[in-house]
Coordinates of C-alpha atoms in Angstrom, one line a residue:
X1 CA -87.4 -62.8 -12.3
X2 CA -85.7 -62.1 -15.6
X3 CA -86.0 -58.4 -15.0
X4 CA -84.3 -58.6 -11.6
X5 CA -81.5 -60.7 -13.0
X6 CA -80.9 -58.3 -15.8
X7 CA -81.1 -55.3 -13.4
X8 CA -78.5 -56.9 -11.1
X9 CA -76.2 -57.7 -14.0
X10 CA -76.4 -54.2 -15.2
X11 CA -75.4 -52.8 -11.8
X12 CA -72.5 -55.1 -11.6
X13 CA -71.4 -54.1 -15.1
X14 CA -71.6 -50.4 -14.2
X15 CA -69.6 -50.9 -11.0
X16 CA -67.0 -52.9 -12.8
X17 CA -66.7 -50.2 -15.5
X18 CA -66.4 -47.4 -12.8
X19 CA -63.7 -49.4 -11.0
X20 CA -61.8 -49.9 -14.3
X21 CA -62.2 -46.2 -15.1
X22 CA -60.9 -45.1 -11.7
X23 CA -57.8 -47.3 -12.0
X24 CA -57.1 -46.1 -15.6
X25 CA -57.5 -42.4 -14.5
X26 CA -55.1 -42.8 -11.6
X27 CA -52.6 -44.6 -13.8
X28 CA -52.9 -41.9 -16.5
X29 CA -52.5 -39.1 -13.9
X30 CA -49.4 -40.8 -12.5
X31 CA -48.0 -41.4 -16.0
X32 CA -48.7 -37.8 -17.0
X33 CA -46.9 -36.5 -13.9
X34 CA -44.0 -38.8 -14.7
X35 CA -43.9 -37.6 -18.3
X36 CA -44.0 -33.9 -17.2
X37 CA -41.2 -34.4 -14.7
X38 CA -39.1 -36.3 -17.2
X39 CA -39.7 -33.6 -19.8
X40 CA -38.5 -30.9 -17.3
X41 CA -35.4 -32.9 -16.4
X42 CA -34.7 -33.6 -20.0
X43 CA -35.2 -29.9 -20.9
X44 CA -32.8 -28.9 -18.1
X45 CA -30.2 -31.4 -19.2
X46 CA -30.5 -30.4 -22.9
X47 CA -31.2 -26.7 -22.6
X48 CA -30.5 -25.6 -19.0
X49 CA -26.9 -26.5 -19.2
X50 CA -26.7 -24.9 -22.7
X51 CA -28.1 -21.6 -21.1
X52 CA -25.6 -21.8 -18.3
X53 CA -22.7 -22.3 -20.8
X54 CA -24.1 -19.5 -22.9
X55 CA -24.1 -17.2 -19.8
X56 CA -20.5 -18.1 -18.9
X57 CA -19.5 -17.5 -22.6
X58 CA -21.2 -14.0 -22.5
X59 CA -19.5 -13.2 -19.2
X60 CA -16.1 -14.2 -20.7
X61 CA -16.8 -12.1 -23.8
X62 CA -17.7 -9.1 -21.6
X63 CA -14.5 -9.5 -19.6
X64 CA -12.5 -9.7 -22.8
X65 CA -14.3 -6.6 -24.2
X66 CA -13.6 -4.6 -21.0
X67 CA -10.0 -5.6 -21.1
X68 CA -9.8 -4.5 -24.7
X69 CA -11.4 -1.2 -23.8
X70 CA -8.8 -0.7 -21.0
X71 CA -6.0 -1.5 -23.5
X72 CA -7.3 1.0 -26.0
X73 CA -7.7 3.6 -23.2
X74 CA -4.0 3.1 -22.2
X75 CA -2.9 3.4 -25.8
X76 CA -4.9 6.7 -26.1
X77 CA -3.1 8.0 -22.9
X78 CA 0.3 7.1 -24.5
X79 CA -0.6 9.0 -27.6
X80 CA -1.8 12.0 -25.6
X81 CA 1.5 12.0 -23.7
X82 CA 3.4 12.0 -27.0
X83 CA 1.3 15.0 -28.3
X84 CA 1.8 16.9 -25.0
X85 CA 5.6 16.4 -25.4
X86 CA 5.5 17.6 -29.0
X87 CA 3.5 20.8 -28.3
X88 CA 5.8 22.7 -25.9
X89 CA 4.6 26.2 -26.9
X90 CA 1.1 25.9 -25.6
X91 CA -0.1 27.0 -22.2
X92 CA 0.4 24.3 -19.5
X93 CA -2.8 22.6 -18.5
X94 CA -3.2 22.5 -14.6
X95 CA -5.1 19.7 -12.9
X96 CA -6.5 19.5 -9.4
X97 CA -7.4 16.3 -7.5
X98 CA -8.3 15.8 -3.8
X99 CA -8.8 12.9 -1.4
X100 CA -7.8 11.3 1.9
X101 CA -5.2 9.0 0.3
X102 CA -5.0 6.9 3.5
X103 CA -2.4 4.1 3.4
X104 CA -1.0 5.1 0.0
X105 CA -1.0 2.4 -2.7
X106 CA -0.5 2.0 -6.4
X107 CA -4.2 2.6 -7.0
X108 CA -3.8 6.1 -5.7
X109 CA -0.7 6.5 -7.8
X110 CA -2.5 5.3 -10.9
X111 CA -5.3 7.9 -10.2
X112 CA -2.6 10.6 -10.1
X113 CA -1.0 9.3 -13.3
X114 CA -4.4 9.3 -15.1
X115 CA -5.2 12.8 -13.7
X116 CA -1.8 14.3 -14.8
X117 CA -2.2 12.7 -18.2
X118 CA -5.1 15.1 -18.8
X119 CA -2.7 18.0 -18.5
X120 CA 0.8 19.0 -17.6
X121 CA 0.8 20.0 -13.9
X122 CA -1.0 18.2 -11.0
X123 CA -2.0 19.8 -7.7
X124 CA -3.3 17.3 -5.1
X125 CA -5.3 18.4 -2.1
X126 CA -4.9 16.1 1.0
X127 CA -7.9 16.0 3.2
X128 CA -7.2 17.0 6.9
X129 CA -7.5 14.5 9.8
X130 CA -10.1 16.7 11.4
X131 CA -12.4 16.9 8.4
X132 CA -12.1 13.2 7.7
X133 CA -13.0 12.4 11.3
X134 CA -16.1 14.7 11.2
X135 CA -17.4 13.2 8.0
X136 CA -16.5 9.5 8.4
X137 CA -16.8 9.2 12.2
X138 CA -13.2 8.0 12.7
X139 CA -9.7 9.3 12.0
X140 CA -7.6 7.9 9.1
X141 CA -5.0 5.3 9.8
X142 CA -2.2 7.6 8.7
X143 CA -2.0 11.2 10.1
X144 CA -1.8 14.5 8.2
X145 CA 1.9 14.6 8.0
X146 CA 2.3 10.9 6.9
X147 CA -0.3 11.2 4.2
X148 CA 1.0 14.5 2.9
X149 CA 4.6 13.1 2.7
X150 CA 3.3 10.0 0.9
X151 CA 1.5 12.1 -1.7
X152 CA 4.4 14.4 -2.2
X153 CA 6.6 11.4 -2.8
X154 CA 4.6 10.2 -5.8
X155 CA 6.3 11.2 -9.1
X156 CA 3.1 12.0 -10.8
X157 CA 2.3 14.8 -8.3
X158 CA 3.8 18.3 -8.9
X159 CA 2.4 20.1 -5.9
X160 CA 0.4 19.3 -2.7
X161 CA -2.2 21.3 -0.9
X162 CA -2.4 20.1 2.7
X163 CA -5.3 20.4 5.1
X164 CA -7.9 20.3 2.3
X165 CA -11.5 19.9 3.7
X166 CA -13.0 16.5 3.0
X167 CA -16.1 18.2 1.7
X168 CA -15.2 21.2 -0.4
X169 CA -17.7 24.1 -0.4
X170 CA -18.4 26.1 -3.6
X171 CA -16.3 28.9 -2.1
X172 CA -13.3 26.7 -1.3
X173 CA -13.4 25.0 -4.7
X174 CA -13.5 28.4 -6.4
X175 CA -10.6 29.5 -4.2
X176 CA -8.5 26.5 -5.3
X177 CA -9.3 27.1 -9.0
X178 CA -8.2 30.7 -8.8
X179 CA -5.2 30.4 -6.5
X180 CA -3.6 27.5 -8.5
X181 CA -5.0 28.6 -11.9
X182 CA -6.7 25.2 -12.3
X183 CA -8.0 24.2 -15.7
X184 CA -9.7 21.0 -14.7
X185 CA -10.9 19.4 -11.4
X186 CA -10.5 15.6 -11.7
X187 CA -12.2 12.9 -9.7
X188 CA -13.0 9.2 -10.1
X189 CA -16.0 8.2 -12.2
X190 CA -18.0 7.2 -9.1
X191 CA -20.4 9.9 -7.9
X192 CA -19.5 12.0 -4.9
X193 CA -22.8 13.0 -3.3
X194 CA -23.0 14.6 0.1
X195 CA -26.4 15.6 1.6
X196 CA -28.0 15.1 -1.7
X197 CA -25.6 17.4 -3.6
X198 CA -22.7 16.6 -5.9
X199 CA -19.5 18.0 -4.3
X200 CA -18.1 18.9 -7.8
X201 CA -21.2 20.6 -9.1
X202 CA -19.5 24.0 -9.2
X203 CA -16.6 22.6 -11.3
X204 CA -19.1 21.0 -13.6
X205 CA -21.1 24.2 -14.1
X206 CA -17.8 26.0 -14.9
X207 CA -17.0 23.3 -17.5
X208 CA -13.8 22.4 -15.6
X209 CA -14.7 18.9 -14.4
X210 CA -13.3 15.6 -15.8
X211 CA -13.5 12.0 -14.6
X212 CA -11.1 9.1 -14.6
X213 CA -11.8 5.4 -14.2
X214 CA -11.1 3.7 -10.9
X215 CA -8.1 1.3 -10.7
X216 CA -10.0 -2.0 -10.3
X217 CA -8.6 -4.8 -8.1
X218 CA -7.2 -2.6 -5.3
X219 CA -8.5 -0.3 -2.6
X220 CA -7.7 0.7 1.0
X221 CA -10.6 -1.6 2.0
X222 CA -8.9 -4.5 0.4
X223 CA -5.6 -3.8 2.1
X224 CA -7.2 -3.5 5.5
X225 CA -8.9 -6.8 4.8
X226 CA -5.6 -8.5 4.2
X227 CA -4.2 -7.2 7.5
X228 CA -7.4 -8.3 9.4
X229 CA -7.3 -11.8 7.8
X230 CA -3.6 -12.4 7.9
X231 CA -3.5 -15.3 5.3
X232 CA -1.2 -15.5 2.3
X233 CA -3.9 -15.7 -0.4
X234 CA -2.6 -12.5 -1.9
X235 CA 0.9 -13.8 -2.5
X236 CA 2.0 -14.7 -6.0
X237 CA 4.0 -17.7 -5.0
X238 CA 2.3 -19.7 -2.2
X239 CA 4.2 -23.0 -2.8
X240 CA 6.9 -22.0 -0.3
X241 CA 5.4 -22.1 3.2
X242 CA 7.0 -20.0 5.9
X243 CA 8.8 -21.8 8.7
X244 CA 9.9 -18.6 10.2
X245 CA 6.8 -17.3 12.0
X246 CA 8.9 -16.8 15.1
X247 CA 10.4 -13.8 13.3
X248 CA 7.1 -12.0 13.6
X249 CA 5.1 -10.9 16.7
X250 CA 1.8 -12.4 17.6
X251 CA -0.2 -9.7 15.9
X252 CA 1.2 -10.5 12.5
X253 CA 1.4 -14.3 12.8
X254 CA -2.2 -14.8 13.9
X255 CA -4.5 -16.9 11.7
X256 CA -8.3 -16.8 11.1
X257 CA -10.6 -19.6 10.0
X258 CA -10.4 -20.3 6.2
X259 CA -14.1 -19.6 5.9
X260 CA -13.8 -16.2 7.5
X261 CA -15.8 -13.4 5.9
X262 CA -12.6 -11.5 5.1
X263 CA -11.0 -14.1 2.9
X264 CA -10.0 -12.7 -0.5
X265 CA -7.0 -12.6 -2.7
X266 CA -5.6 -9.8 -4.9
X267 CA -7.8 -9.1 -7.9
X268 CA -5.4 -6.7 -9.6
X269 CA -4.2 -7.7 -13.1
X270 CA -0.7 -6.4 -13.7
X271 CA 0.0 -5.9 -17.4
X272 CA 3.2 -5.0 -19.2
X273 CA 1.6 -1.8 -20.4
X274 CA 0.7 -0.7 -16.9
X275 CA 4.3 -1.3 -15.8
X276 CA 5.5 0.7 -18.8
X277 CA 3.2 3.6 -18.0
X278 CA 4.5 3.7 -14.5
X279 CA 8.1 3.5 -15.8
X280 CA 7.7 6.7 -18.0
X281 CA 10.9 8.8 -17.8
X282 CA 13.2 5.9 -17.0
X283 CA 16.6 6.2 -18.8
X284 CA 19.9 4.5 -18.9
X285 CA 22.4 5.8 -16.3
X286 CA 24.7 8.4 -17.9
X287 CA 28.4 7.6 -18.3
X288 CA 30.4 7.6 -15.1
X289 CA 27.2 8.0 -13.0
X290 CA 27.4 7.2 -9.3
X291 CA 24.8 4.4 -9.0
X292 CA 23.2 3.8 -5.6
X293 CA 21.4 0.6 -4.8
X294 CA 18.9 0.0 -2.0
X295 CA 16.7 -3.1 -1.5
X296 CA 13.8 -4.3 0.7
X297 CA 10.2 -5.4 0.7
X298 CA 8.7 -1.9 0.4
X299 CA 5.5 -3.3 1.7
X300 CA 2.5 -0.9 1.9
X301 CA 4.5 2.0 0.6
X302 CA 4.4 4.9 3.2
X303 CA 6.1 8.2 4.2
X304 CA 9.1 6.4 5.7
X305 CA 9.8 4.7 2.4
X306 CA 9.4 7.9 0.5
X307 CA 11.9 9.8 2.6
X308 CA 14.4 6.9 2.7
X309 CA 14.3 6.7 -1.1
X310 CA 14.9 10.5 -1.3
X311 CA 17.9 10.2 1.0
X312 CA 19.2 7.3 -1.1
X313 CA 18.9 9.3 -4.3
X314 CA 20.9 12.1 -2.7
X315 CA 23.9 9.8 -2.3
X316 CA 24.5 9.6 -6.0
X317 CA 23.2 10.2 -9.6
X318 CA 21.1 7.1 -10.3
X319 CA 19.0 5.0 -7.9
X320 CA 18.2 1.4 -8.4
X321 CA 15.7 -0.2 -6.0
X322 CA 15.7 -3.9 -5.4
X323 CA 12.4 -5.5 -4.5
X324 CA 12.4 -9.0 -3.0
X325 CA 9.8 -11.6 -4.0
X326 CA 6.9 -12.7 -1.8
X327 CA 8.4 -16.1 -0.8
X328 CA 11.7 -14.5 0.3
X329 CA 10.0 -11.8 2.4
X330 CA 7.7 -14.4 4.0
X331 CA 10.6 -16.7 4.8
X332 CA 12.3 -13.9 6.8
X333 CA 9.4 -12.1 8.3
X334 CA 6.8 -14.9 8.6
X335 CA 3.0 -14.5 9.2
X336 CA 1.1 -13.4 6.1
X337 CA 3.8 -10.8 5.1
X338 CA 4.2 -9.2 2.7
X339 CA 0.7 -7.6 2.7
X340 CA 1.1 -6.5 -0.9
X341 CA 2.4 -9.0 -3.5
X342 CA 5.4 -8.5 -5.7
X343 CA 3.7 -6.9 -8.7
X344 CA 1.8 -4.5 -6.4
X345 CA 5.0 -3.5 -4.6
X346 CA 6.9 -3.0 -7.9
X347 CA 4.2 -0.6 -9.1
X348 CA 4.3 1.3 -5.8
X349 CA 8.0 1.8 -6.0
X350 CA 7.9 2.7 -9.7
X351 CA 5.5 5.5 -8.7
X352 CA 8.0 7.1 -6.3
X353 CA 10.1 10.2 -7.0
X354 CA 13.8 9.7 -7.2
X355 CA 13.6 6.0 -8.4
X356 CA 15.5 5.5 -11.7
X357 CA 15.1 1.8 -12.1
X358 CA 13.7 -1.3 -10.2
X359 CA 15.3 -4.7 -9.8
X360 CA 12.4 -7.1 -9.7
X361 CA 12.9 -10.3 -7.5
X362 CA 16.1 -8.9 -6.2
X363 CA 18.5 -11.4 -4.5
X364 CA 18.5 -11.4 -0.7
X365 CA 22.3 -11.5 -0.6
X366 CA 24.3 -9.0 -2.6
X367 CA 27.2 -10.6 -4.5
X368 CA 30.4 -9.3 -6.3
X369 CA 28.8 -10.4 -9.6
X370 CA 25.7 -8.3 -8.9
X371 CA 27.7 -5.2 -8.0
X372 CA 29.7 -5.5 -11.2
X373 CA 26.7 -6.3 -13.4
X374 CA 24.8 -3.2 -12.2
X375 CA 27.9 -1.1 -11.9
X376 CA 26.9 -0.2 -8.3
X377 CA 28.9 2.5 -6.5
X378 CA 27.2 2.5 -3.2
X379 CA 24.8 0.1 -1.3
X380 CA 22.5 1.7 1.3
X381 CA 19.7 0.8 3.7
X382 CA 17.5 2.8 6.0
X383 CA 18.0 2.6 9.8
X384 CA 14.3 2.1 10.5
X385 CA 13.0 -1.4 10.7
X386 CA 16.2 -3.2 9.7
X387 CA 17.7 -6.2 11.4
X388 CA 21.4 -5.2 11.9
X389 CA 22.4 -8.8 12.8
X390 CA 21.3 -9.8 9.2
X391 CA 23.5 -7.2 7.7
X392 CA 26.6 -9.3 8.0
X393 CA 25.0 -11.9 5.7
X394 CA 23.1 -9.7 3.2
X395 CA 25.6 -6.9 2.9
X396 CA 28.9 -8.8 3.6
X397 CA 30.3 -8.1 0.1
X398 CA 29.5 -4.4 -0.1
X399 CA 30.9 -4.0 3.5
X400 CA 34.0 -5.8 2.4
X401 CA 34.4 -3.5 -0.5
X402 CA 33.8 -0.4 1.6
X403 CA 30.7 0.7 -0.3
X404 CA 28.0 0.1 2.3
X405 CA 26.2 2.9 4.3
X406 CA 23.3 3.1 6.7
X407 CA 21.0 6.1 6.2
X408 CA 19.3 7.6 9.2
X409 CA 15.6 7.3 8.6
X410 CA 13.8 10.6 8.7
X411 CA 10.4 9.1 9.6
X412 CA 10.0 6.7 12.5
X413 CA 7.4 4.6 10.7
X414 CA 7.3 1.0 9.5
X415 CA 4.7 -1.4 8.0
X416 CA 4.5 -3.1 11.4
X417 CA 3.4 0.2 13.0
X418 CA 0.6 0.4 10.4
X419 CA -0.6 -3.2 11.1
X420 CA -0.6 -2.5 14.8
X421 CA -2.7 0.6 14.3
X422 CA -5.3 -1.5 12.5
X423 CA -5.3 -4.2 15.2
X424 CA -5.5 -1.7 18.0
X425 CA -8.9 -0.8 16.7
X426 CA -9.7 -4.2 15.1
X427 CA -13.4 -4.3 15.9
X428 CA -14.0 -0.8 14.4
X429 CA -12.1 -1.7 11.2
X430 CA -13.8 -5.1 10.9
X431 CA -17.2 -3.4 10.9
X432 CA -16.0 -0.7 8.5
X433 CA -14.4 -3.4 6.2
X434 CA -17.6 -5.5 6.1
X435 CA -19.7 -2.5 5.0
X436 CA -17.2 -1.4 2.3
X437 CA -16.4 -4.9 1.1
X438 CA -20.1 -5.5 0.5
X439 CA -20.3 -2.3 -1.6
X440 CA -17.2 -3.3 -3.6
X441 CA -18.5 -6.8 -4.2
X442 CA -21.8 -5.4 -5.5
X443 CA -19.8 -3.0 -7.8
X444 CA -17.8 -5.9 -9.3
X445 CA -20.9 -8.1 -9.6
X446 CA -22.7 -5.3 -11.5
X447 CA -19.5 -4.4 -13.5
X448 CA -18.8 -7.9 -14.8
X449 CA -22.2 -9.5 -14.4
X450 CA -20.9 -12.2 -12.0
X451 CA -22.9 -14.2 -9.6
X452 CA -22.6 -13.5 -5.8
X453 CA -20.3 -15.8 -4.0

């Protein structure tokens, strides 16, 4: 009938319309998803990269600002030193610092320099082996005598208090303040909390506490890491590869995987101002002075170096110390030596008592021209850790001129001894290094707002 036909046509029309609507909806949804995804990609390309560049720019500006702050701080120190020199009539200001100072490095020396810059006379307490072992669970790499000699050998230190407890009680700190007539107790700007209490609370209550900024880019942890890793990433000049690994024993010539946890290079930035601050007090040799010259790597400055430099200075009036560059040292000693790069070793020697000048990148072989140019009266070397067979090449000219002398080393210690001590307890030092390295990395990430590696 007509009604049935119309009813059937209407049903088909409705079905057709529903089918068309479903297809349109699916297409629109797909299209909408595509548009959203494209919008997000476009936003990332146009704005995400801009945000990333903005972040890097801000990080760079922060680093530049921090460098400017450090520059201004060093300028302020220089002015304070000038004022101290001008005001000779006032009462000397006496400073006290303490620490383990294990494996002495220029970071320790810079802390002494900053501490002494707050006054006129610096007393340094060296923590005892026993107290360090009790508090840290393991003994320091260097023993009491070695660490005390190293601290005494720093030119910024006036007096040393040996066997100082690692954690000073209120009574002990008061004893130190009274005995040495201390005006200020100085420590790094990192908090020193033991059992929930600030170790220097007593000094703070007495108004005798001052802080100094840490020397960034160097630490005992970093140095231990270099000895554990044994790569040459910390060298300044890595173009010249060593072909003389046979000069070194197996401990020192071992290599680790390049992706090892301990891979890191020196982060310390050596500025001309820092070298100048370490060179305070250097003067031209007086007329007719007996100039003594000694050279070497002076890697990981230690008690043996300090005492040899003292002996060398006793041979004349003016001591010049020649320091060989990284490539030369590595060529002759192999492995990843030197552990400290040239700039670091220069600062370490500049910080030693008895040193009047430093010859940076000293030639391996001493010539007639060099002796005449520097007006050298005597060339010396220490007996400890030297290869006598090489003397006939390095020191042929001073021997010929009768101005060469071997000094008996007062301390039977070399940098190889220190490396062996680390590797004799390698597993323990690796675990200790991992923990401290993580803490240091977190410090620098927070300090400079850098992303974790």
